């Protein structure tokens, strides 16, 4: 696998971590494009990350948030 592709993946992980995200999973796929006539490789990167966010108010109540399970 081309080191340049791996360097790009590492840079994406670094950028997420700089923003406080905890990267939990990475997936990298390298392939030749079925839409191009040349043999230039393409890559897809899938990153899973999580981050905790502070509660909306000091009581920890999200009020009338329709997405909050009670």
Short mmCIF file of N, CA and C in Angstrom, two decimals:
data_model
loop_
_atom_site.label_atom_id
_atom_site.label_comp_id
_atom_site.label_asym_id
_atom_site.label_seq_id
_atom_site.Cartn_x
_atom_site.Cartn_y
_atom_site.Cartn_z
N UNK A 1 0.86 -1.17 0.00
CA UNK A 1 0.00 0.00 0.00
C UNK A 1 0.90 1.24 0.00
N UNK A 2 0.51 2.23 -0.70
CA UNK A 2 1.29 3.45 -0.83
C UNK A 2 1.35 4.19 0.51
N UNK A 3 2.58 4.54 0.93
CA UNK A 3 2.75 5.25 2.20
C UNK A 3 2.04 6.60 2.21
N UNK A 4 1.93 7.23 1.05
CA UNK A 4 1.25 8.53 0.96
C UNK A 4 -0.22 8.40 1.36
N UNK A 5 -0.86 7.31 0.96
CA UNK A 5 -2.27 7.09 1.31
C UNK A 5 -2.41 6.92 2.83
N UNK A 6 -1.50 6.15 3.42
CA UNK A 6 -1.53 5.96 4.87
C UNK A 6 -1.26 7.27 5.60
N UNK A 7 -0.37 8.09 5.06
CA UNK A 7 -0.10 9.40 5.68
C UNK A 7 -1.35 10.27 5.68
N UNK A 8 -2.11 10.22 4.60
CA UNK A 8 -3.36 11.00 4.54
C UNK A 8 -4.36 10.50 5.58
N UNK A 9 -4.46 9.20 5.77
CA UNK A 9 -5.36 8.65 6.78
C UNK A 9 -4.92 9.11 8.17
N UNK A 10 -3.63 9.04 8.43
CA UNK A 10 -3.11 9.49 9.74
C UNK A 10 -3.41 10.97 9.98
N UNK A 11 -3.31 11.77 8.93
CA UNK A 11 -3.60 13.20 9.05
C UNK A 11 -5.07 13.43 9.39
N UNK A 12 -5.96 12.68 8.77
CA UNK A 12 -7.38 12.81 9.10
C UNK A 12 -7.66 12.42 10.55
N UNK A 13 -7.02 11.36 11.02
CA UNK A 13 -7.17 10.94 12.42
C UNK A 13 -6.63 12.03 13.34
N UNK A 14 -5.48 12.59 13.00
CA UNK A 14 -4.87 13.65 13.82
C UNK A 14 -5.81 14.86 13.92
N UNK A 15 -6.40 15.25 12.80
CA UNK A 15 -7.31 16.39 12.81
C UNK A 15 -8.53 16.15 13.69
N UNK A 16 -9.09 14.96 13.63
CA UNK A 16 -10.22 14.64 14.51
C UNK A 16 -9.81 14.69 15.97
N UNK A 17 -8.66 14.10 16.29
CA UNK A 17 -8.20 14.06 17.67
C UNK A 17 -7.89 15.46 18.19
N UNK A 18 -7.41 16.35 17.33
CA UNK A 18 -7.17 17.74 17.74
C UNK A 18 -8.45 18.44 18.15
N UNK A 19 -9.58 18.02 17.59
CA UNK A 19 -10.87 18.60 17.91
C UNK A 19 -11.55 17.91 19.09
N UNK A 20 -10.83 17.00 19.75
CA UNK A 20 -11.36 16.35 20.94
C UNK A 20 -12.10 15.06 20.69
N UNK A 21 -12.07 14.56 19.47
CA UNK A 21 -12.73 13.30 19.15
C UNK A 21 -11.83 12.13 19.49
N UNK A 22 -12.43 11.04 19.95
CA UNK A 22 -11.72 9.79 20.23
C UNK A 22 -11.99 8.85 19.06
N UNK A 23 -10.99 8.64 18.19
CA UNK A 23 -11.16 7.78 17.03
C UNK A 23 -11.19 6.33 17.50
N UNK A 24 -12.26 5.64 17.20
CA UNK A 24 -12.45 4.28 17.70
C UNK A 24 -12.24 3.21 16.63
N UNK A 25 -12.31 3.61 15.35
CA UNK A 25 -12.15 2.63 14.28
C UNK A 25 -11.78 3.35 12.99
N UNK A 26 -10.89 2.73 12.23
CA UNK A 26 -10.55 3.26 10.91
C UNK A 26 -10.61 2.13 9.89
N UNK A 27 -11.01 2.48 8.70
CA UNK A 27 -11.03 1.52 7.60
C UNK A 27 -10.52 2.23 6.36
N UNK A 28 -9.58 1.61 5.67
CA UNK A 28 -9.00 2.19 4.48
C UNK A 28 -9.11 1.19 3.34
N UNK A 29 -9.71 1.61 2.24
CA UNK A 29 -9.83 0.77 1.05
C UNK A 29 -9.11 1.46 -0.09
N UNK A 30 -8.22 0.73 -0.75
CA UNK A 30 -7.51 1.25 -1.91
C UNK A 30 -7.91 0.40 -3.11
N UNK A 31 -8.24 1.04 -4.21
CA UNK A 31 -8.74 0.32 -5.37
C UNK A 31 -8.49 1.13 -6.63
N UNK A 32 -8.62 0.51 -7.76
CA UNK A 32 -8.59 1.20 -9.04
C UNK A 32 -10.01 1.59 -9.40
N UNK A 33 -10.18 2.80 -9.83
CA UNK A 33 -11.51 3.31 -10.13
C UNK A 33 -12.13 2.59 -11.31
N UNK A 34 -13.35 2.13 -11.18
CA UNK A 34 -14.04 1.50 -12.31
C UNK A 34 -14.51 2.54 -13.35
N UNK A 35 -14.45 3.85 -12.99
CA UNK A 35 -14.92 4.90 -13.88
C UNK A 35 -13.79 5.57 -14.67
N UNK A 36 -12.54 5.28 -14.31
CA UNK A 36 -11.40 5.88 -15.00
C UNK A 36 -10.68 4.82 -15.81
N UNK A 37 -10.06 5.23 -16.91
CA UNK A 37 -9.37 4.29 -17.78
C UNK A 37 -7.92 4.03 -17.37
N UNK A 38 -7.38 4.85 -16.49
CA UNK A 38 -5.99 4.63 -16.08
C UNK A 38 -5.91 3.77 -14.82
N UNK A 39 -4.70 3.43 -14.42
CA UNK A 39 -4.49 2.56 -13.26
C UNK A 39 -4.18 3.33 -11.98
N UNK A 40 -4.56 4.59 -11.94
CA UNK A 40 -4.30 5.41 -10.76
C UNK A 40 -5.16 4.92 -9.60
N UNK A 41 -4.53 4.62 -8.45
CA UNK A 41 -5.33 4.13 -7.32
C UNK A 41 -6.18 5.23 -6.69
N UNK A 42 -7.30 4.83 -6.15
CA UNK A 42 -8.16 5.70 -5.36
C UNK A 42 -8.29 5.08 -3.99
N UNK A 43 -8.67 5.89 -3.03
CA UNK A 43 -8.82 5.39 -1.67
C UNK A 43 -10.10 5.93 -1.05
N UNK A 44 -10.69 5.13 -0.19
CA UNK A 44 -11.81 5.54 0.64
C UNK A 44 -11.41 5.33 2.09
N UNK A 45 -11.67 6.34 2.90
CA UNK A 45 -11.36 6.26 4.32
C UNK A 45 -12.66 6.37 5.10
N UNK A 46 -12.89 5.44 6.00
CA UNK A 46 -14.03 5.50 6.90
C UNK A 46 -13.49 5.59 8.32
N UNK A 47 -13.91 6.61 9.04
CA UNK A 47 -13.47 6.81 10.41
C UNK A 47 -14.68 6.80 11.33
N UNK A 48 -14.57 6.12 12.44
CA UNK A 48 -15.59 6.17 13.49
C UNK A 48 -14.95 6.88 14.67
N UNK A 49 -15.67 7.83 15.23
CA UNK A 49 -15.13 8.59 16.35
C UNK A 49 -16.28 8.94 17.29
N UNK A 50 -15.91 9.21 18.53
CA UNK A 50 -16.93 9.60 19.50
C UNK A 50 -16.42 10.79 20.30
N UNK A 51 -17.35 11.54 20.82
CA UNK A 51 -17.01 12.71 21.62
C UNK A 51 -18.16 13.00 22.57
N UNK A 52 -17.85 13.25 23.81
CA UNK A 52 -18.88 13.61 24.77
C UNK A 52 -19.05 15.12 24.75
N UNK A 53 -20.29 15.55 24.83
CA UNK A 53 -20.60 16.98 24.84
C UNK A 53 -21.23 17.33 26.18
N UNK A 54 -20.99 18.53 26.65
CA UNK A 54 -21.58 18.94 27.94
C UNK A 54 -23.10 19.02 27.84
N UNK A 55 -23.74 18.85 28.96
CA UNK A 55 -25.20 18.95 29.01
C UNK A 55 -25.61 20.39 28.73
N UNK A 56 -26.88 20.56 28.37
CA UNK A 56 -27.37 21.88 27.95
C UNK A 56 -27.47 22.89 29.09
N UNK A 57 -27.77 22.44 30.29
CA UNK A 57 -27.84 23.38 31.41
C UNK A 57 -27.22 22.75 32.65
N UNK A 58 -27.13 23.53 33.71
CA UNK A 58 -26.46 23.05 34.91
C UNK A 58 -27.21 21.92 35.62
N UNK A 59 -28.50 21.75 35.38
CA UNK A 59 -29.26 20.65 35.98
C UNK A 59 -29.09 19.34 35.21
N UNK A 60 -28.54 19.42 34.01
CA UNK A 60 -28.40 18.22 33.21
C UNK A 60 -29.67 17.84 32.48
N UNK A 61 -30.65 18.74 32.45
CA UNK A 61 -31.91 18.45 31.80
C UNK A 61 -31.89 19.03 30.38
N UNK A 62 -32.23 18.23 29.41
CA UNK A 62 -32.27 18.69 28.03
C UNK A 62 -33.60 19.35 27.68
N UNK A 63 -34.41 19.60 28.66
CA UNK A 63 -35.68 20.27 28.43
C UNK A 63 -36.61 19.47 27.54
N UNK A 64 -37.08 20.07 26.50
CA UNK A 64 -38.06 19.44 25.60
C UNK A 64 -37.39 18.84 24.36
N UNK A 65 -36.17 18.39 24.49
CA UNK A 65 -35.44 17.79 23.36
C UNK A 65 -36.17 16.53 22.91
N UNK A 66 -36.72 16.51 21.67
CA UNK A 66 -37.49 15.35 21.21
C UNK A 66 -36.60 14.11 20.94
N UNK A 67 -35.29 14.27 20.91
CA UNK A 67 -34.39 13.16 20.63
C UNK A 67 -33.83 12.51 21.90
N UNK A 68 -34.14 13.09 23.03
CA UNK A 68 -33.62 12.56 24.29
C UNK A 68 -34.54 11.47 24.83
N UNK A 69 -33.95 10.33 25.14
CA UNK A 69 -34.73 9.25 25.75
C UNK A 69 -34.83 9.48 27.25
N UNK A 70 -36.01 9.32 27.78
CA UNK A 70 -36.20 9.51 29.22
C UNK A 70 -36.53 8.20 29.86
#
